[in-house]
Amino acid sequence: MTGPGTPVPGSRRHALVAVSGGLDSAMALHLACRSYDRVRAVWVRTTTANVPPEVRAVTGHLGVPLEVLDSSRDFERQVVAWSGEMLSRGLTPNPCARCNALVKMPGPFGMLDDREDLLTGHYARMGNDGLHRGVDGEKDQSYFLSMVRRQVLDRCVFPLGGMSKTEVRRRAEKLGLPFRRMESMDLCFQTAAKGAPGDVVDLRGNRLGTHSGVERFTIGQRKGLGALGRRMYVVALDPVRRTVTVGGREDLMVRGCTLELMNWLEGPFSGSFSVLAQTRYRRRPVPAVVETFGAGDGGMLTIEFRGGEEAVAPGQVCALYLASRVIGGGTIVSTRKE
């Protein structure tokens, strides 16, 4: 596994670094320049936007040639249109995981020659035994990489995986690296999904109020429900009836869920086995038992949470771990109370 903060190239002495203009990719580019004989950078265009000035600034500062990969059509089709379709079905998409799997990672991967590693600024670690969590628990991004194909990950080095975000920022500022100071937290696009109004109801079907569209809600959400008299949470969405069902926090608890479109980074496994399951970014993974059916990638499986899990949203990614190692990920298609 790569050491803390320093990529360790194996037999490959050249690097292709994906840059965005942000802090993390700037530091990844700097570390690549220290460790590899030849480095080039790529900025992946996902919209009609021009190359950010910070991208040109950091590549110029480090003397690294920059290439632009236009993936805007793939992004529109695979991420933007897909997200709108998911929302219209009352599901909660995970566009960042989808983008990593189908656009941001496979695009640069396709540019690699036999001598190159692919470096990104993700807080994760890649070793001989696979993908692992980054050491910074608050910033770990292995969850977002769980849907990326193993053959892509095998060519990746994540030089920030052994560092904390605080350390990365401190070192970048000390080095005088140019980077975008504002950290992006919102979606980088807007969907075309336009919701129709409907009713907010309780678990018995009693009408409590109205809403402006089920597309605006996700399981576990509190904001946007209006004054309901007590603290309520979204527990179900029905895009056909246009209803948002609310309940107490205790009503968010589920016993299990079903995953589809499995992407196995190890195995694939079969039968029953124990894992740690993470159903949202920055949510603590919980002990669970997996039962597989449908062999290989693209198959399905069921998960039984040993102590239950709260606010599991169909459409989200569920990443499966053995300790810190990611063994696969899939899309949540349904949940069950019993």
Tab-separated table of C-alpha atoms in Angstrom:
chain	number	residue	atom	x	y	z
A	1	MET	CA	0.000	0.000	0.000
A	2	THR	CA	1.235	3.502	-0.686
A	3	GLY	CA	2.874	5.192	2.249
A	4	PRO	CA	1.499	8.270	4.003
A	5	GLY	CA	1.351	11.087	1.506
A	6	THR	CA	3.851	9.662	-0.977
A	7	PRO	CA	2.950	7.661	-4.081
A	8	VAL	CA	5.232	4.687	-4.533
A	9	PRO	CA	5.377	3.774	-8.217
A	10	GLY	CA	6.123	0.135	-8.882
A	11	SER	CA	7.524	-0.729	-12.287
A	12	ARG	CA	5.787	2.321	-13.803
A	13	ARG	CA	7.840	5.504	-13.691
A	14	HIS	CA	5.409	7.873	-15.416
A	15	ALA	CA	2.206	9.434	-14.073
A	16	LEU	CA	-1.011	10.916	-15.403
A	17	VAL	CA	-2.643	13.132	-12.765
A	18	ALA	CA	-6.321	14.140	-12.895
A	19	VAL	CA	-6.593	17.791	-11.852
A	20	SER	CA	-9.616	19.932	-11.007
A	21	GLY	CA	-8.171	23.195	-9.702
A	22	GLY	CA	-8.859	22.260	-6.094
A	23	LEU	CA	-6.539	21.692	-3.162
A	24	ASP	CA	-6.425	17.908	-3.291
A	25	SER	CA	-5.510	17.470	-6.943
A	26	ALA	CA	-2.916	20.254	-6.632
A	27	MET	CA	-1.179	18.339	-3.851
A	28	ALA	CA	-1.478	15.064	-5.777
A	29	LEU	CA	0.230	16.740	-8.737
A	30	HIS	CA	3.020	18.074	-6.527
A	31	LEU	CA	3.629	14.641	-5.001
A	32	ALA	CA	3.666	13.053	-8.444
A	33	CYS	CA	6.370	15.478	-9.547
A	34	ARG	CA	8.475	14.353	-6.588
A	35	SER	CA	8.072	10.631	-7.234
A	36	TYR	CA	7.841	10.046	-10.984
A	37	ASP	CA	10.265	10.573	-13.861
A	38	ARG	CA	7.618	12.043	-16.159
A	39	VAL	CA	4.289	13.632	-15.230
A	40	ARG	CA	1.415	14.961	-17.301
A	41	ALA	CA	-1.947	16.305	-16.134
A	42	VAL	CA	-5.475	15.932	-17.464
A	43	TRP	CA	-8.560	18.019	-16.788
A	44	VAL	CA	-11.819	16.225	-17.569
A	45	ARG	CA	-14.448	18.513	-19.068
A	46	THR	CA	-17.904	17.477	-17.885
A	47	THR	CA	-19.820	20.625	-18.873
A	48	THR	CA	-19.317	23.420	-21.391
A	49	ALA	CA	-17.096	25.280	-18.921
A	50	ASN	CA	-13.576	26.318	-19.844
A	51	VAL	CA	-10.475	25.042	-18.078
A	52	PRO	CA	-10.467	26.630	-14.592
A	53	PRO	CA	-7.698	29.220	-14.130
A	54	GLU	CA	-6.469	27.324	-11.064
A	55	VAL	CA	-5.800	24.262	-13.241
A	56	ARG	CA	-3.614	26.264	-15.597
A	57	ALA	CA	-1.981	27.990	-12.632
A	58	VAL	CA	-0.917	24.830	-10.790
A	59	THR	CA	0.231	22.958	-13.893
A	60	GLY	CA	2.212	26.020	-14.969
A	61	HIS	CA	3.649	26.452	-11.473
A	62	LEU	CA	4.910	22.860	-11.470
A	63	GLY	CA	5.890	22.810	-15.135
A	64	VAL	CA	3.534	19.958	-16.022
A	65	PRO	CA	1.939	19.677	-19.479
A	66	LEU	CA	-1.863	19.817	-19.403
A	67	GLU	CA	-4.290	17.907	-21.599
A	68	VAL	CA	-8.068	18.337	-21.762
A	69	LEU	CA	-10.377	15.327	-22.061
A	70	ASP	CA	-13.844	16.295	-23.266
A	71	SER	CA	-16.285	13.933	-21.529
A	72	SER	CA	-19.229	16.345	-21.584
A	73	ARG	CA	-21.462	14.095	-23.709
A	74	ASP	CA	-20.846	11.075	-21.503
A	75	PHE	CA	-21.450	13.203	-18.407
A	76	GLU	CA	-24.743	14.557	-19.742
A	77	ARG	CA	-26.008	11.098	-20.659
A	78	GLN	CA	-24.575	8.944	-17.882
A	79	VAL	CA	-24.873	11.352	-14.945
A	80	VAL	CA	-27.178	14.330	-15.570
A	81	ALA	CA	-29.955	12.587	-17.524
A	82	TRP	CA	-29.670	9.487	-15.329
A	83	SER	CA	-30.004	11.577	-12.148
A	84	GLY	CA	-33.135	13.241	-13.478
A	85	GLU	CA	-34.655	9.866	-14.307
A	86	MET	CA	-33.842	8.517	-10.841
A	87	LEU	CA	-35.389	11.538	-9.135
A	88	SER	CA	-38.557	11.247	-11.217
A	89	ARG	CA	-38.916	7.682	-9.904
A	90	GLY	CA	-38.718	8.811	-6.281
A	91	LEU	CA	-35.149	7.532	-5.871
A	92	THR	CA	-32.093	9.272	-4.418
A	93	PRO	CA	-29.251	9.089	-6.948
A	94	ASN	CA	-25.566	9.247	-6.101
A	95	PRO	CA	-24.165	11.220	-9.047
A	96	CYS	CA	-20.639	11.499	-7.611
A	97	ALA	CA	-20.210	7.723	-7.360
A	98	ARG	CA	-21.769	7.333	-10.810
A	99	CYS	CA	-19.458	9.963	-12.299
A	100	ASN	CA	-16.380	8.290	-10.821
A	101	ALA	CA	-17.449	4.914	-12.181
A	102	LEU	CA	-18.446	5.977	-15.702
A	103	VAL	CA	-16.734	9.292	-16.480
A	104	LYS	CA	-14.054	10.753	-14.202
A	105	MET	CA	-12.018	7.558	-13.699
A	106	PRO	CA	-12.421	5.494	-16.910
A	107	GLY	CA	-11.768	8.548	-19.104
A	108	PRO	CA	-8.207	9.202	-17.874
A	109	PHE	CA	-7.687	5.433	-17.526
A	110	GLY	CA	-8.203	5.157	-21.275
A	111	MET	CA	-5.402	7.688	-21.820
A	112	LEU	CA	-2.763	5.684	-19.928
A	113	ASP	CA	0.181	4.141	-21.675
A	114	ASP	CA	1.904	1.043	-20.320
A	115	ARG	CA	4.365	3.095	-18.255
A	116	GLU	CA	1.865	5.310	-16.443
A	117	ASP	CA	0.017	5.270	-13.137
A	118	LEU	CA	-3.202	7.271	-12.759
A	119	LEU	CA	-3.138	9.630	-9.762
A	120	THR	CA	-6.089	11.526	-8.274
A	121	GLY	CA	-6.676	13.576	-5.140
A	122	HIS	CA	-9.098	11.096	-3.557
A	123	TYR	CA	-8.717	10.328	0.145
A	124	ALA	CA	-8.407	6.563	-0.251
A	125	ARG	CA	-5.605	4.011	-0.424
A	126	MET	CA	-4.843	1.428	-3.070
A	127	GLY	CA	-2.598	-1.512	-2.223
A	128	ASN	CA	-1.799	-4.971	-3.506
A	129	ASP	CA	-4.877	-6.288	-1.693
A	130	GLY	CA	-7.244	-3.692	-3.123
A	131	LEU	CA	-8.985	-0.449	-2.222
A	132	HIS	CA	-8.897	0.765	1.392
A	133	ARG	CA	-10.292	3.674	3.361
A	134	GLY	CA	-8.173	6.802	3.686
A	135	VAL	CA	-6.709	7.438	7.125
A	136	ASP	CA	-8.707	10.673	7.521
A	137	GLY	CA	-12.061	9.300	8.598
A	138	GLU	CA	-13.834	12.626	8.016
A	139	LYS	CA	-12.648	12.916	4.410
A	140	ASP	CA	-12.394	9.249	3.374
A	141	GLN	CA	-13.722	8.861	-0.186
A	142	SER	CA	-13.444	5.106	-0.696
A	143	TYR	CA	-17.267	4.986	-0.604
A	144	PHE	CA	-17.401	7.064	-3.812
A	145	LEU	CA	-14.913	4.705	-5.497
A	146	SER	CA	-16.740	1.469	-4.677
A	147	MET	CA	-18.472	1.381	-8.077
A	148	VAL	CA	-15.244	1.880	-10.088
A	149	ARG	CA	-14.054	-1.232	-11.928
A	150	ARG	CA	-11.139	-3.085	-10.348
A	151	GLN	CA	-9.090	-2.965	-13.570
A	152	VAL	CA	-9.252	0.840	-13.395
A	153	LEU	CA	-8.369	0.963	-9.696
A	154	ASP	CA	-5.409	-1.352	-10.263
A	155	ARG	CA	-3.739	1.418	-12.256
A	156	CYS	CA	-4.468	4.080	-9.619
A	157	VAL	CA	-2.356	5.661	-6.916
A	158	PHE	CA	-4.038	7.858	-4.302
A	159	PRO	CA	-1.181	9.866	-2.753
A	160	LEU	CA	-3.394	11.648	-0.202
A	161	GLY	CA	-4.772	8.443	1.301
A	162	GLY	CA	-2.307	8.460	4.168
A	163	MET	CA	-2.761	12.150	4.966
A	164	SER	CA	-5.367	14.259	6.728
A	165	LYS	CA	-7.104	17.135	4.983
A	166	THR	CA	-5.553	19.503	7.520
A	167	GLU	CA	-2.067	18.259	6.678
A	168	VAL	CA	-2.724	18.527	2.944
A	169	ARG	CA	-3.883	22.140	3.279
A	170	ARG	CA	-0.955	23.070	5.527
A	171	ARG	CA	1.596	21.578	3.140
A	172	ALA	CA	0.006	23.104	0.049
A	173	GLU	CA	-0.027	26.571	1.579
A	174	LYS	CA	3.579	26.211	2.733
A	175	LEU	CA	4.593	25.179	-0.799
A	176	GLY	CA	2.671	28.067	-2.328
A	177	LEU	CA	0.631	25.806	-4.602
A	178	PRO	CA	-2.128	27.607	-6.533
A	179	PHE	CA	-5.557	26.092	-5.885
A	180	ARG	CA	-9.212	27.079	-5.615
A	181	ARG	CA	-9.762	28.289	-2.058
A	182	MET	CA	-13.477	27.568	-1.906
A	183	GLU	CA	-14.129	23.848	-1.508
A	184	SER	CA	-16.987	22.632	-3.700
A	185	MET	CA	-19.710	20.893	-1.702
A	186	ASP	CA	-22.725	21.147	-4.019
A	187	LEU	CA	-23.642	19.252	-7.162
A	188	CYS	CA	-21.796	20.490	-10.240
A	189	PHE	CA	-25.007	20.408	-12.331
A	190	GLN	CA	-28.762	20.864	-12.182
A	191	THR	CA	-31.185	18.199	-13.326
A	192	ALA	CA	-34.107	18.850	-15.625
A	193	ALA	CA	-36.473	17.012	-13.275
A	194	LYS	CA	-39.427	19.267	-12.482
A	195	GLY	CA	-41.627	18.137	-9.670
A	196	ALA	CA	-45.392	18.354	-9.467
A	197	PRO	CA	-47.076	19.278	-6.176
A	198	GLY	CA	-48.644	16.649	-3.973
A	199	ASP	CA	-49.632	15.768	-0.429
A	200	VAL	CA	-47.560	15.207	2.685
A	201	VAL	CA	-49.179	12.324	4.582
A	202	ASP	CA	-48.528	10.362	7.748
A	203	LEU	CA	-48.144	6.597	7.948
A	204	ARG	CA	-51.930	6.177	8.137
A	205	GLY	CA	-52.464	8.231	4.988
A	206	ASN	CA	-53.788	11.312	6.780
A	207	ARG	CA	-53.059	14.509	4.857
A	208	LEU	CA	-50.767	16.841	6.812
A	209	GLY	CA	-49.819	19.368	4.178
A	210	THR	CA	-48.522	19.810	0.638
A	211	HIS	CA	-45.153	19.722	-1.115
A	212	SER	CA	-43.764	21.034	-4.413
A	213	GLY	CA	-42.400	17.740	-5.765
A	214	VAL	CA	-41.182	14.338	-4.531
A	215	GLU	CA	-37.975	14.987	-6.512
A	216	ARG	CA	-36.978	17.485	-3.815
A	217	PHE	CA	-36.920	14.898	-1.032
A	218	THR	CA	-34.925	11.931	0.168
A	219	ILE	CA	-35.463	9.373	2.912
A	220	GLY	CA	-34.556	10.845	6.295
A	221	GLN	CA	-34.994	14.469	5.217
A	222	ARG	CA	-36.496	17.054	7.576
A	223	LYS	CA	-36.110	20.314	5.694
A	224	GLY	CA	-38.875	21.484	3.402
A	225	LEU	CA	-41.726	19.719	5.182
A	226	GLY	CA	-43.227	22.830	6.726
A	227	ALA	CA	-44.714	23.095	10.211
A	228	LEU	CA	-46.104	19.666	11.121
A	229	GLY	CA	-46.418	20.133	14.880
A	230	ARG	CA	-43.503	17.866	15.795
A	231	ARG	CA	-40.195	16.743	14.383
A	232	MET	CA	-40.955	14.571	11.361
A	233	TYR	CA	-38.839	12.844	8.740
A	234	VAL	CA	-39.455	11.623	5.215
A	235	VAL	CA	-39.926	7.849	5.414
A	236	ALA	CA	-41.324	7.055	1.942
A	237	LEU	CA	-41.773	8.631	-1.496
A	238	ASP	CA	-44.455	7.692	-4.020
A	239	PRO	CA	-43.871	9.359	-7.424
A	240	VAL	CA	-47.098	7.893	-8.857
A	241	ARG	CA	-49.423	9.261	-6.168
A	242	ARG	CA	-47.087	12.243	-5.641
A	243	THR	CA	-47.091	11.659	-1.890
A	244	VAL	CA	-44.360	12.254	0.656
A	245	THR	CA	-44.914	10.070	3.724
A	246	VAL	CA	-43.508	11.293	7.029
A	247	GLY	CA	-43.010	9.720	10.431
A	248	GLY	CA	-40.912	9.834	13.560
A	249	ARG	CA	-37.229	8.986	13.695
A	250	GLU	CA	-38.102	5.477	14.835
A	251	ASP	CA	-39.915	4.966	11.524
A	252	LEU	CA	-36.660	5.440	9.595
A	253	MET	CA	-35.215	2.177	10.916
A	254	VAL	CA	-34.986	-0.765	8.495
A	255	ARG	CA	-33.756	-4.320	8.959
A	256	GLY	CA	-32.286	-4.824	5.520
A	257	CYS	CA	-32.073	-3.831	1.875
A	258	THR	CA	-31.523	-5.260	-1.597
A	259	LEU	CA	-28.695	-4.179	-3.908
A	260	GLU	CA	-28.382	-4.474	-7.673
A	261	LEU	CA	-25.702	-3.660	-10.251
A	262	MET	CA	-23.035	-5.078	-7.967
A	263	ASN	CA	-19.458	-4.067	-8.703
A	264	TRP	CA	-17.148	-6.592	-7.063
A	265	LEU	CA	-13.634	-5.410	-6.266
A	266	GLU	CA	-12.851	-8.765	-4.679
A	267	GLY	CA	-14.290	-12.188	-5.344
A	268	PRO	CA	-17.071	-12.207	-6.424
A	269	PHE	CA	-18.324	-13.716	-3.202
A	270	SER	CA	-21.147	-16.215	-2.930
A	271	GLY	CA	-23.412	-17.505	-0.181
A	272	SER	CA	-23.649	-15.706	3.170
A	273	PHE	CA	-20.857	-13.682	4.752
A	274	SER	CA	-20.364	-10.814	7.199
A	275	VAL	CA	-19.415	-7.286	6.141
A	276	LEU	CA	-19.501	-3.673	7.216
A	277	ALA	CA	-22.101	-1.852	5.100
A	278	GLN	CA	-22.062	1.890	4.430
A	279	THR	CA	-25.251	3.279	2.906
A	280	ARG	CA	-24.325	6.968	2.571
A	281	TYR	CA	-21.218	9.133	2.398
A	282	ARG	CA	-19.822	9.979	5.841
A	283	ARG	CA	-22.193	7.533	7.511
A	284	ARG	CA	-20.554	5.084	9.873
A	285	PRO	CA	-20.538	1.564	8.378
A	286	VAL	CA	-22.568	-0.973	10.336
A	287	PRO	CA	-22.215	-4.758	10.765
A	288	ALA	CA	-24.345	-6.713	8.321
A	289	VAL	CA	-24.810	-10.143	6.774
A	290	VAL	CA	-24.884	-10.487	2.999
A	291	GLU	CA	-26.757	-13.130	1.016
A	292	THR	CA	-25.798	-13.202	-2.663
A	293	PHE	CA	-27.893	-14.285	-5.622
A	294	GLY	CA	-26.916	-13.659	-9.209
A	295	ALA	CA	-23.234	-14.368	-9.775
A	296	GLY	CA	-20.588	-11.833	-10.736
A	297	ASP	CA	-20.735	-8.147	-11.579
A	298	GLY	CA	-24.212	-6.773	-12.162
A	299	GLY	CA	-25.786	-9.329	-9.832
A	300	MET	CA	-28.017	-8.754	-6.811
A	301	LEU	CA	-27.748	-9.408	-3.106
A	302	THR	CA	-29.649	-8.847	0.106
A	303	ILE	CA	-28.260	-7.280	3.252
A	304	GLU	CA	-29.437	-7.863	6.799
A	305	PHE	CA	-28.244	-5.145	9.184
A	306	ARG	CA	-27.356	-6.790	12.496
A	307	GLY	CA	-28.663	-3.872	14.542
A	308	GLY	CA	-30.847	-2.215	11.939
A	309	GLU	CA	-29.953	0.912	9.980
A	310	GLU	CA	-31.569	4.320	9.708
A	311	ALA	CA	-32.711	6.309	6.658
A	312	VAL	CA	-31.573	3.893	3.952
A	313	ALA	CA	-32.535	5.500	0.634
A	314	PRO	CA	-33.218	3.501	-2.551
A	315	GLY	CA	-30.997	4.828	-5.328
A	316	GLN	CA	-28.011	5.419	-3.074
A	317	VAL	CA	-24.814	3.371	-3.220
A	318	CYS	CA	-24.062	0.817	-0.515
A	319	ALA	CA	-20.347	0.050	-0.134
A	320	LEU	CA	-19.252	-3.214	1.471
A	321	TYR	CA	-16.117	-3.436	3.607
A	322	LEU	CA	-13.996	-6.085	5.276
A	323	ALA	CA	-12.358	-3.943	7.967
A	324	SER	CA	-10.905	-1.020	5.942
A	325	ARG	CA	-10.899	-2.837	2.584
A	326	VAL	CA	-13.667	-2.231	0.045
A	327	ILE	CA	-14.853	-5.494	-1.493
A	328	GLY	CA	-17.612	-4.032	-3.650
A	329	GLY	CA	-20.531	-1.701	-4.028
A	330	GLY	CA	-24.056	-1.747	-5.395
A	331	THR	CA	-27.171	0.379	-5.807
A	332	ILE	CA	-29.913	0.130	-3.172
A	333	VAL	CA	-33.179	-0.805	-4.889
A	334	SER	CA	-35.435	-1.532	-1.907
A	335	THR	CA	-35.543	-1.736	1.877
A	336	ARG	CA	-37.485	-3.901	4.301
A	337	LYS	CA	-38.708	-3.338	7.818
A	338	GLU	CA	-38.786	-6.983	8.870
